[in-house]
Short mmCIF file of C-alpha atoms in Angstrom, two decimals:
data_model
loop_
_atom_site.label_atom_id
_atom_site.label_comp_id
_atom_site.label_asym_id
_atom_site.label_seq_id
_atom_site.Cartn_x
_atom_site.Cartn_y
_atom_site.Cartn_z
CA UNK A 35 113.83 73.28 107.69
CA UNK A 36 113.25 69.70 106.63
CA UNK A 37 112.44 68.78 110.23
CA UNK A 38 108.96 70.33 110.16
CA UNK A 39 108.10 68.37 107.03
CA UNK A 40 109.23 65.12 108.69
CA UNK A 41 106.54 65.49 111.34
CA UNK A 42 103.49 63.41 110.45
CA UNK A 43 100.94 65.88 111.84
CA UNK A 44 102.53 68.73 109.89
CA UNK A 45 102.62 66.63 106.73
CA UNK A 46 98.93 65.81 107.15
CA UNK A 47 98.12 69.48 107.74
CA UNK A 48 100.11 70.49 104.66
CA UNK A 49 98.28 67.96 102.48
CA UNK A 50 94.76 68.93 103.54
CA UNK A 51 95.52 72.66 103.65
CA UNK A 52 96.77 72.64 100.04
CA UNK A 53 93.77 70.54 98.92
CA UNK A 54 91.20 72.97 100.34
CA UNK A 55 93.14 76.03 99.11
CA UNK A 56 93.26 74.56 95.59
CA UNK A 57 89.50 73.93 95.83
CA UNK A 58 89.05 77.59 96.82
CA UNK A 59 91.33 78.80 94.00
CA UNK A 60 89.25 76.88 91.44
CA UNK A 61 86.24 79.08 92.23
CA UNK A 62 87.98 82.00 90.48
CA UNK A 63 88.24 80.43 87.00
CA UNK A 64 84.71 79.04 87.55
CA UNK A 65 83.46 82.60 88.09
CA UNK A 66 85.24 83.67 84.89
CA UNK A 67 83.63 80.74 83.05
CA UNK A 68 80.13 81.78 84.21
CA UNK A 69 80.80 85.45 83.41
CA UNK A 70 81.74 84.55 79.84
CA UNK A 71 79.03 81.93 79.16
CA UNK A 72 76.26 83.97 80.85
CA UNK A 73 77.47 87.27 79.41
CA UNK A 74 77.61 89.12 82.73
CA UNK A 75 80.67 91.31 83.23
CA UNK A 76 81.68 93.85 85.86
CA UNK A 77 84.19 96.06 84.01
CA UNK A 78 83.80 98.18 80.88
CA UNK A 79 87.19 97.10 79.50
CA UNK A 80 85.97 93.47 79.57
CA UNK A 81 83.31 94.18 76.94
CA UNK A 82 85.28 96.72 74.88
CA UNK A 83 85.54 94.43 71.85
CA UNK A 84 81.82 93.74 71.67
CA UNK A 85 79.55 95.79 69.38
CA UNK A 86 78.65 99.14 71.01
CA UNK A 87 74.93 98.35 71.35
CA UNK A 88 75.64 95.09 73.23
CA UNK A 89 78.10 96.51 75.73
CA UNK A 90 75.69 98.01 78.23
CA UNK A 91 73.58 94.84 78.26
CA UNK A 92 76.63 92.76 79.18
CA UNK A 93 77.52 94.91 82.22
CA UNK A 94 75.08 93.20 84.53
CA UNK A 95 74.92 90.66 87.29
CA UNK A 96 73.63 87.15 86.67
CA UNK A 97 72.22 84.71 89.28
CA UNK A 98 74.70 81.96 88.32
CA UNK A 99 77.68 84.29 88.63
CA UNK A 100 76.45 85.63 91.98
CA UNK A 101 75.98 82.07 93.26
CA UNK A 102 79.59 81.09 92.48
CA UNK A 103 80.79 84.34 94.03
CA UNK A 104 78.85 83.70 97.25
CA UNK A 105 80.31 80.18 97.37
CA UNK A 106 83.80 81.64 96.84
CA UNK A 107 83.24 84.23 99.57
CA UNK A 108 82.11 81.52 101.99
CA UNK A 109 85.31 79.60 101.17
CA UNK A 110 87.38 82.68 102.02
CA UNK A 111 85.49 83.10 105.30
CA UNK A 112 85.98 79.45 106.30
CA UNK A 113 88.98 77.92 104.51
CA UNK A 114 91.43 80.78 105.17
CA UNK A 115 90.81 80.61 108.97
CA UNK A 116 91.18 76.82 108.75
CA UNK A 117 94.67 77.13 107.27
CA UNK A 118 95.69 79.90 109.70
CA UNK A 119 94.47 78.17 112.85
CA UNK A 120 95.33 74.69 111.51
CA UNK A 121 98.97 75.69 111.07
CA UNK A 122 99.24 76.82 114.69
CA UNK A 123 97.28 73.75 115.79
CA UNK A 124 99.70 71.44 113.95
CA UNK A 125 102.62 73.21 115.65
CA UNK A 126 101.20 72.54 119.14
CA UNK A 127 101.90 68.84 118.55
CA UNK A 128 98.44 67.22 118.74
CA UNK A 129 97.93 63.45 118.57
CA UNK A 130 98.07 62.35 114.92
CA UNK A 131 94.67 60.62 114.93
CA UNK A 132 92.91 63.65 116.44
CA UNK A 133 94.59 65.99 113.95
CA UNK A 134 93.70 63.77 110.99
CA UNK A 135 90.09 63.64 112.19
CA UNK A 136 89.91 67.45 112.20
CA UNK A 137 91.55 67.83 108.79
CA UNK A 138 89.53 65.09 107.07
CA UNK A 139 86.17 66.24 108.41
CA UNK A 140 86.95 69.81 107.37
CA UNK A 141 88.04 68.89 103.83
CA UNK A 142 84.99 66.65 103.42
CA UNK A 143 82.61 69.30 104.73
CA UNK A 144 83.94 71.94 102.34
CA UNK A 145 83.67 69.65 99.30
CA UNK A 146 80.06 68.86 100.30
CA UNK A 147 79.43 72.60 100.84
CA UNK A 148 80.63 73.48 97.35
CA UNK A 149 78.53 70.76 95.71
CA UNK A 150 75.46 71.77 97.73
CA UNK A 151 75.99 75.44 96.81
CA UNK A 152 76.72 75.09 93.10
CA UNK A 153 73.91 72.59 92.45
CA UNK A 154 71.41 74.40 94.72
CA UNK A 155 70.76 71.19 96.68
CA UNK A 156 67.85 71.42 99.15
CA UNK A 157 68.70 72.67 102.62
CA UNK A 158 69.96 71.74 105.17
CA UNK A 159 72.73 70.12 103.07
CA UNK A 160 74.59 73.40 102.57
CA UNK A 161 73.86 74.75 106.06
CA UNK A 162 75.00 71.55 107.72
CA UNK A 163 78.28 71.24 105.81
CA UNK A 164 78.98 74.92 106.60
CA UNK A 165 78.35 74.41 110.33
CA UNK A 166 80.58 71.32 110.43
CA UNK A 167 83.46 73.28 108.90
CA UNK A 168 82.95 76.06 111.44
CA UNK A 169 82.90 73.59 114.32
CA UNK A 170 86.23 72.09 113.19
CA UNK A 171 87.69 75.62 113.19
CA UNK A 172 86.36 76.33 116.68
CA UNK A 173 87.59 72.95 117.96
CA UNK A 174 91.13 73.59 116.68
CA UNK A 175 91.07 77.13 118.09
CA UNK A 176 90.03 75.81 121.51
CA UNK A 177 92.74 73.15 121.37
CA UNK A 178 95.43 75.73 120.53
CA UNK A 179 94.34 78.18 123.23
CA UNK A 180 94.16 75.46 125.89
CA UNK A 181 97.73 74.38 125.01
CA UNK A 182 99.34 77.78 124.46
CA UNK A 183 97.94 80.79 126.28
CA UNK A 184 100.30 83.71 126.58
CA UNK A 185 98.38 86.93 126.97
CA UNK B 28 113.53 80.10 115.81
CA UNK B 29 116.31 81.97 114.07
CA UNK B 30 117.07 78.87 112.01
CA UNK B 31 114.04 79.27 109.74
CA UNK B 32 115.04 82.85 108.97
CA UNK B 33 118.58 81.73 108.07
CA UNK B 34 117.23 79.60 105.23
CA UNK B 35 117.52 81.48 101.93
CA UNK B 36 114.29 80.11 100.45
CA UNK B 37 112.37 81.08 103.58
CA UNK B 38 113.94 84.55 103.57
CA UNK B 39 112.95 85.01 99.94
CA UNK B 40 109.41 83.82 100.69
CA UNK B 41 109.17 86.20 103.66
CA UNK B 42 110.30 89.17 101.56
CA UNK B 43 107.89 88.61 98.68
CA UNK B 44 105.00 87.58 100.93
CA UNK B 45 105.26 90.80 102.94
CA UNK B 46 105.57 92.89 99.76
CA UNK B 47 102.36 91.50 98.21
CA UNK B 48 100.48 91.66 101.54
CA UNK B 49 101.48 95.33 101.94
CA UNK B 50 100.26 95.96 98.38
CA UNK B 51 96.95 94.32 99.32
CA UNK B 52 96.71 96.34 102.56
CA UNK B 53 97.15 99.59 100.62
CA UNK B 54 93.87 98.94 98.78
CA UNK B 55 91.97 99.67 102.01
CA UNK B 56 93.13 103.30 102.46
CA UNK B 57 92.73 103.72 98.69
CA UNK B 58 89.07 102.70 99.01
CA UNK B 59 88.66 105.21 101.86
CA UNK B 60 90.29 107.90 99.67
CA UNK B 61 87.84 107.22 96.82
CA UNK B 62 84.86 107.10 99.20
CA UNK B 63 85.76 110.55 100.57
CA UNK B 64 86.70 112.25 97.28
CA UNK B 65 83.79 110.73 95.32
CA UNK B 66 81.29 111.20 98.20
CA UNK B 67 80.07 107.59 98.25
CA UNK B 68 79.65 106.07 101.70
CA UNK B 69 78.16 102.82 102.99
CA UNK B 70 77.23 103.66 106.61
CA UNK B 71 74.90 106.30 108.01
CA UNK B 72 77.31 107.19 110.83
CA UNK B 73 79.92 108.12 108.20
CA UNK B 74 77.79 111.00 106.91
CA UNK B 75 76.29 112.08 110.26
CA UNK B 76 78.13 115.42 110.27
CA UNK B 77 76.95 116.43 106.82
CA UNK B 78 73.85 118.62 106.37
CA UNK B 79 70.66 116.54 106.63
CA UNK B 80 69.62 117.08 102.99
CA UNK B 81 72.99 115.83 101.69
CA UNK B 82 73.15 112.66 103.76
CA UNK B 83 70.94 110.42 101.67
CA UNK B 84 72.71 111.44 98.46
CA UNK B 85 76.07 110.42 99.94
CA UNK B 86 74.91 106.89 100.85
CA UNK B 87 75.45 105.48 97.39
CA UNK B 88 77.89 103.38 95.41
CA UNK B 89 80.29 104.97 92.92
CA UNK B 90 81.99 103.24 89.96
CA UNK B 91 85.49 104.27 91.14
CA UNK B 92 84.89 102.92 94.66
CA UNK B 93 83.46 99.67 93.29
CA UNK B 94 86.47 99.27 90.99
CA UNK B 95 88.97 99.54 93.87
CA UNK B 96 86.84 97.14 95.91
CA UNK B 97 86.81 94.55 93.11
CA UNK B 98 90.58 94.89 92.80
CA UNK B 99 90.92 94.44 96.58
CA UNK B 100 88.65 91.39 96.50
CA UNK B 101 90.71 89.85 93.72
CA UNK B 102 93.83 90.42 95.83
CA UNK B 103 92.21 88.57 98.73
CA UNK B 104 91.25 85.70 96.42
CA UNK B 105 94.77 85.41 94.97
CA UNK B 106 97.37 86.87 97.37
CA UNK B 107 96.10 85.18 100.56
CA UNK B 108 96.32 81.68 98.93
CA UNK B 109 99.80 82.63 97.65
CA UNK B 110 101.03 83.33 101.19
CA UNK B 111 99.33 80.22 102.64
CA UNK B 112 100.58 77.79 99.98
CA UNK B 113 103.89 79.64 99.57
CA UNK B 114 104.70 79.18 103.26
CA UNK B 115 104.19 75.41 103.01
CA UNK B 116 106.06 75.36 99.68
CA UNK B 117 109.04 77.15 101.25
CA UNK B 118 109.04 74.60 104.09
CA UNK B 119 109.29 71.67 101.65
CA UNK B 120 112.81 72.90 100.80
CA UNK B 121 112.59 73.68 97.07
CA UNK B 122 115.62 74.74 95.02
CA UNK B 123 116.30 78.45 95.63
CA UNK B 124 116.21 79.44 91.95
CA UNK B 125 112.86 77.69 91.36
CA UNK B 126 111.37 79.27 94.48
CA UNK B 127 112.60 82.75 93.54
CA UNK B 128 111.14 82.31 90.06
CA UNK B 129 107.71 81.53 91.57
CA UNK B 130 107.83 84.42 94.05
CA UNK B 131 109.11 87.02 91.57
CA UNK B 132 106.63 86.13 88.82
CA UNK B 133 103.78 86.23 91.33
CA UNK B 134 104.76 89.61 92.81
CA UNK B 135 105.23 91.06 89.32
CA UNK B 136 101.90 89.68 88.09
CA UNK B 137 99.99 91.21 91.01
CA UNK B 138 101.57 94.63 90.58
CA UNK B 139 100.64 94.51 86.87
CA UNK B 140 97.14 93.33 87.81
CA UNK B 141 96.59 96.27 90.15
CA UNK B 142 97.84 98.81 87.61
CA UNK B 143 95.68 97.24 84.88
CA UNK B 144 92.62 97.26 87.16
CA UNK B 145 92.91 100.75 88.63
CA UNK B 146 93.71 102.43 85.30
CA UNK B 147 91.16 100.34 83.33
CA UNK B 148 93.84 99.26 80.85
CA UNK B 149 92.50 97.39 77.80
CA UNK B 150 92.16 93.65 78.15
CA UNK B 151 93.83 91.16 78.16
CA UNK B 152 96.35 92.99 80.39
CA UNK B 153 94.31 92.42 83.56
CA UNK B 154 93.12 88.94 82.60
CA UNK B 155 96.62 87.79 81.73
CA UNK B 156 98.27 89.07 84.91
CA UNK B 157 95.45 87.42 86.93
CA UNK B 158 95.96 84.05 85.16
CA UNK B 159 99.75 84.19 85.70
CA UNK B 160 99.25 84.71 89.45
CA UNK B 161 96.81 81.78 89.55
CA UNK B 162 99.24 79.53 87.65
CA UNK B 163 102.01 80.30 90.17
CA UNK B 164 99.63 79.29 92.96
CA UNK B 165 98.71 76.04 91.20
CA UNK B 166 102.37 75.28 90.44
CA UNK B 167 103.37 75.72 94.11
CA UNK B 168 100.39 73.62 95.22
CA UNK B 169 101.38 70.83 92.84
CA UNK B 170 104.98 71.01 94.05
CA UNK B 171 103.91 70.77 97.72
CA UNK B 172 101.51 67.86 97.12
CA UNK B 173 104.08 65.93 95.08
CA UNK B 174 106.62 66.32 97.92
CA UNK B 175 104.35 65.80 100.93
CA UNK B 176 101.25 63.69 100.54
CA UNK B 177 99.83 62.34 103.78
CA UNK B 178 96.14 61.66 103.45
CA UNK C 123 108.26 70.90 116.49
CA UNK C 124 107.75 71.70 120.12
CA UNK C 125 110.62 74.18 119.96
CA UNK C 126 108.62 76.84 118.12
CA UNK C 127 105.88 76.64 120.74
CA UNK C 128 108.47 77.06 123.54
CA UNK C 129 109.39 80.49 122.21
CA UNK C 130 107.57 83.21 124.13
CA UNK C 131 107.08 85.52 121.16
CA UNK C 132 105.63 82.68 119.10
CA UNK C 133 103.33 81.66 121.96
CA UNK C 134 102.11 85.24 122.27
CA UNK C 135 101.54 85.44 118.52
CA UNK C 136 99.64 82.14 118.56
CA UNK C 137 97.38 83.32 121.38
CA UNK C 138 96.44 86.67 119.83
CA UNK C 139 96.20 85.26 116.31
CA UNK C 140 93.69 82.61 117.40
CA UNK C 141 91.70 85.17 119.42
CA UNK C 142 91.24 87.53 116.46
CA UNK C 143 90.53 84.67 114.04
CA UNK C 144 87.83 83.34 116.39
CA UNK C 145 86.36 86.85 116.56
CA UNK C 146 86.32 86.91 112.76
CA UNK C 147 84.74 83.43 112.57
CA UNK C 148 81.92 84.53 114.89
CA UNK C 149 80.75 87.04 112.27
CA UNK C 150 79.53 84.15 110.10
CA UNK C 151 76.94 82.74 112.57
CA UNK C 152 76.01 86.36 113.40
CA UNK C 153 75.21 86.94 109.72
CA UNK C 154 73.10 83.76 109.72
CA UNK C 155 71.29 84.99 112.86
CA UNK C 156 70.45 88.34 111.23
CA UNK C 157 69.38 86.64 107.98
CA UNK C 158 66.91 84.44 109.88
CA UNK C 159 65.55 87.05 112.32
CA UNK C 160 65.32 89.80 109.64
CA UNK C 161 64.01 87.42 106.97
CA UNK C 162 66.59 88.34 104.33
CA UNK C 163 68.06 85.44 102.38
CA UNK C 164 70.31 85.16 99.34
CA UNK C 165 69.49 81.70 97.97
CA UNK C 166 66.22 80.23 96.71
CA UNK C 167 66.85 76.89 98.45
CA UNK C 168 67.02 78.75 101.80
CA UNK C 169 63.36 79.77 101.54
CA UNK C 170 62.02 76.62 99.85
CA UNK C 171 59.96 75.56 102.88
CA UNK C 172 58.20 78.91 103.23
CA UNK C 173 54.77 79.47 101.64
CA UNK C 174 55.10 80.25 97.93
CA UNK C 175 53.78 83.81 98.21
CA UNK C 176 56.35 84.70 100.91
CA UNK C 177 59.39 83.34 99.13
CA UNK C 178 60.13 86.23 96.80
CA UNK C 179 59.75 88.76 99.60
CA UNK C 180 62.39 86.91 101.67
CA UNK C 181 65.00 86.99 98.88
CA UNK C 182 66.15 90.49 99.67
CA UNK C 183 68.96 92.38 101.37
CA UNK C 184 68.45 93.96 104.78
CA UNK C 185 70.50 96.85 106.29
CA UNK C 186 71.37 94.84 109.43
CA UNK C 187 72.60 91.87 107.40
CA UNK C 188 74.64 94.13 105.11
CA UNK C 189 76.19 95.85 108.13
CA UNK C 190 77.43 92.56 109.62
CA UNK C 191 78.71 91.51 106.21
CA UNK C 192 80.69 94.74 105.78
CA UNK C 193 82.15 94.25 109.27
CA UNK C 194 83.07 90.66 108.36
CA UNK C 195 84.65 91.80 105.09
CA UNK C 196 86.71 94.42 106.94
CA UNK C 197 87.90 91.66 109.30
CA UNK C 198 89.02 89.58 106.34
CA UNK C 199 90.87 92.58 104.86
CA UNK C 200 92.65 93.37 108.16
CA UNK C 201 92.84 90.26 110.38
CA UNK C 202 94.01 87.81 107.71
CA UNK C 203 97.01 90.05 106.81
CA UNK C 204 97.73 90.43 110.55
CA UNK C 205 98.05 86.66 110.98
CA UNK C 206 100.09 86.24 107.77
CA UNK C 207 102.55 89.06 108.49
CA UNK C 208 102.48 88.45 112.26
CA UNK C 209 103.63 84.85 111.77
CA UNK C 210 106.65 85.97 109.75
CA UNK C 211 107.26 88.82 112.22
CA UNK C 212 107.26 86.38 115.16
CA UNK C 213 109.77 84.19 113.28
CA UNK C 214 112.22 87.10 112.87
CA UNK C 215 112.74 86.99 116.63
CA UNK C 216 111.57 90.45 117.79
CA UNK C 217 111.89 91.61 121.41
CA UNK C 218 109.02 90.11 123.44
CA UNK C 219 107.74 93.45 124.77
CA UNK C 220 107.63 95.01 121.29
CA UNK C 221 105.85 91.98 119.87
CA UNK C 222 103.30 91.92 122.69
CA UNK C 223 102.66 95.63 122.17
CA UNK C 224 101.85 95.00 118.49
CA UNK C 225 99.63 91.99 119.19
CA UNK C 226 97.70 93.59 122.06
CA UNK C 227 97.05 96.88 120.29
CA UNK C 228 95.86 94.98 117.21
CA UNK C 229 93.51 92.67 119.14
CA UNK C 230 92.11 95.63 121.10
CA UNK C 231 91.62 97.73 117.98
CA UNK C 232 89.68 94.96 116.22
CA UNK C 233 87.38 94.37 119.18
CA UNK C 234 86.69 98.12 119.32
CA UNK C 235 86.14 98.14 115.54
CA UNK C 236 83.55 95.36 115.72
CA UNK C 237 81.65 97.05 118.58
CA UNK C 238 81.74 100.41 116.77
CA UNK C 239 80.52 98.79 113.54
CA UNK C 240 77.74 96.60 114.94
CA UNK C 241 76.31 99.29 117.23
CA UNK C 242 76.73 102.10 114.65
CA UNK C 243 78.73 104.19 117.14
CA UNK C 244 79.41 107.75 115.97
CA UNK C 245 82.55 108.28 113.95
CA UNK C 246 85.54 108.47 114.30
CA UNK C 247 85.35 105.47 116.68
CA UNK C 248 85.20 102.95 113.84
CA UNK C 249 87.56 104.81 111.55
CA UNK C 250 90.15 105.23 114.29
CA UNK C 251 90.14 101.59 115.41
CA UNK C 252 90.44 100.54 111.75
CA UNK C 253 93.44 102.83 111.17
CA UNK C 254 95.18 101.58 114.34
CA UNK C 255 94.85 97.97 113.15
CA UNK C 256 96.26 98.94 109.75
CA UNK C 257 99.20 100.77 111.37
CA UNK C 258 100.08 97.67 113.41
CA UNK C 259 100.11 95.66 110.18
CA UNK C 260 102.35 98.21 108.44
CA UNK C 261 104.67 98.40 111.46
CA UNK C 262 105.13 94.61 111.54
CA UNK C 263 105.65 94.54 107.75
CA UNK C 264 108.34 97.22 108.03
CA UNK C 265 110.00 95.35 110.87
CA UNK C 266 110.07 92.08 108.87
CA UNK C 267 111.41 93.71 105.71
CA UNK C 268 114.12 95.59 107.61
CA UNK C 269 115.26 92.30 109.22
CA UNK C 270 114.91 89.95 106.25
CA UNK C 271 115.27 91.35 102.76
CA UNK C 272 116.09 88.80 100.09
CA UNK C 273 114.90 89.98 96.69
#
């Protein structure tokens, strides 16, 4: 058991994987924060304690909430594949420097992506950070398939 | 290979991970069930065999379908990170009792969350079970990063 | 480290897992392609360089974009659990032929599902390929739980 966690590449993968997953997890309480401060809820039971006349008004969507949710969804579409493919990539025994390069670029690109999304920075900041994250995923996938191909 | 599955912490992780993933998978047929019984479809080819005048009416959203979908989405946002971080957490060799505590609380919280969501139970039942699941994820993430940090 | 990747079942899992994850990743640039060609964007900063009178018209949803997004979402709901459960399944040391059968049927079913979804093929082509993928997931989950049960 301990042997995997003594491998430097696997330790690096573990560190960056947990960092980006924690970043992704933080989008959930952020959505809750925007739902409460903007007064935009999705479920009737969430507004049950409000006065009856206010309830219907609070069951709405709000641009700020939708923005965080789109950012969260993009995380799911990009970060989850990173952890899945990255785990297999780390197990194929890549060179440490190449692996670190992949993990660091990915983590950096996703932090930039979140900032660009939440603060509505002008394009192509968000588009570019999204593409870089995708390219890291494709590069790791290619590396895994060229090492291990068992169809 | 067999060695990993002889480790008690890893066996416990495997058991609880599969249980919560199966729970998450069951939301998909449940959505299909609600789509069919409530007559609320998303694709034109899904209603192609219905009489022409009914088709347009069936391409709609329905509160019950949307509720299951939100519950499913919340599972994806919470259960997938649990399995990803939990796998790495199990590999860091935690004490069995601490690991079991994390896994059991998480599995329990997600079952409560699903019941609270699908039956529209009064808040804070759903909110609380959601927060507990998140806290387990953050606790495991912290534990992994404090054991293995290789930036 | 290298030992895991010398196991034939694990190599087969790695190959098929990366193939279906890459398929899932490709839905993201496909969504971007449809957003640009159909002129249907979600964020104000994405249309900032267009003439002012066009901007509001471009912030809309389009059936083709929504179709790719639903297909992508279905991938997330089905392929991510496949990789999570499949990894644990591969670690329980199943017979190679049984494992390959699971992995191949799953990969085939998801490719059929994507084609059926994107080209709006008549039902039950999409429904059937979706159910087959789900059944593979349930079969692997059952196999894992019947080998390793540590509650």
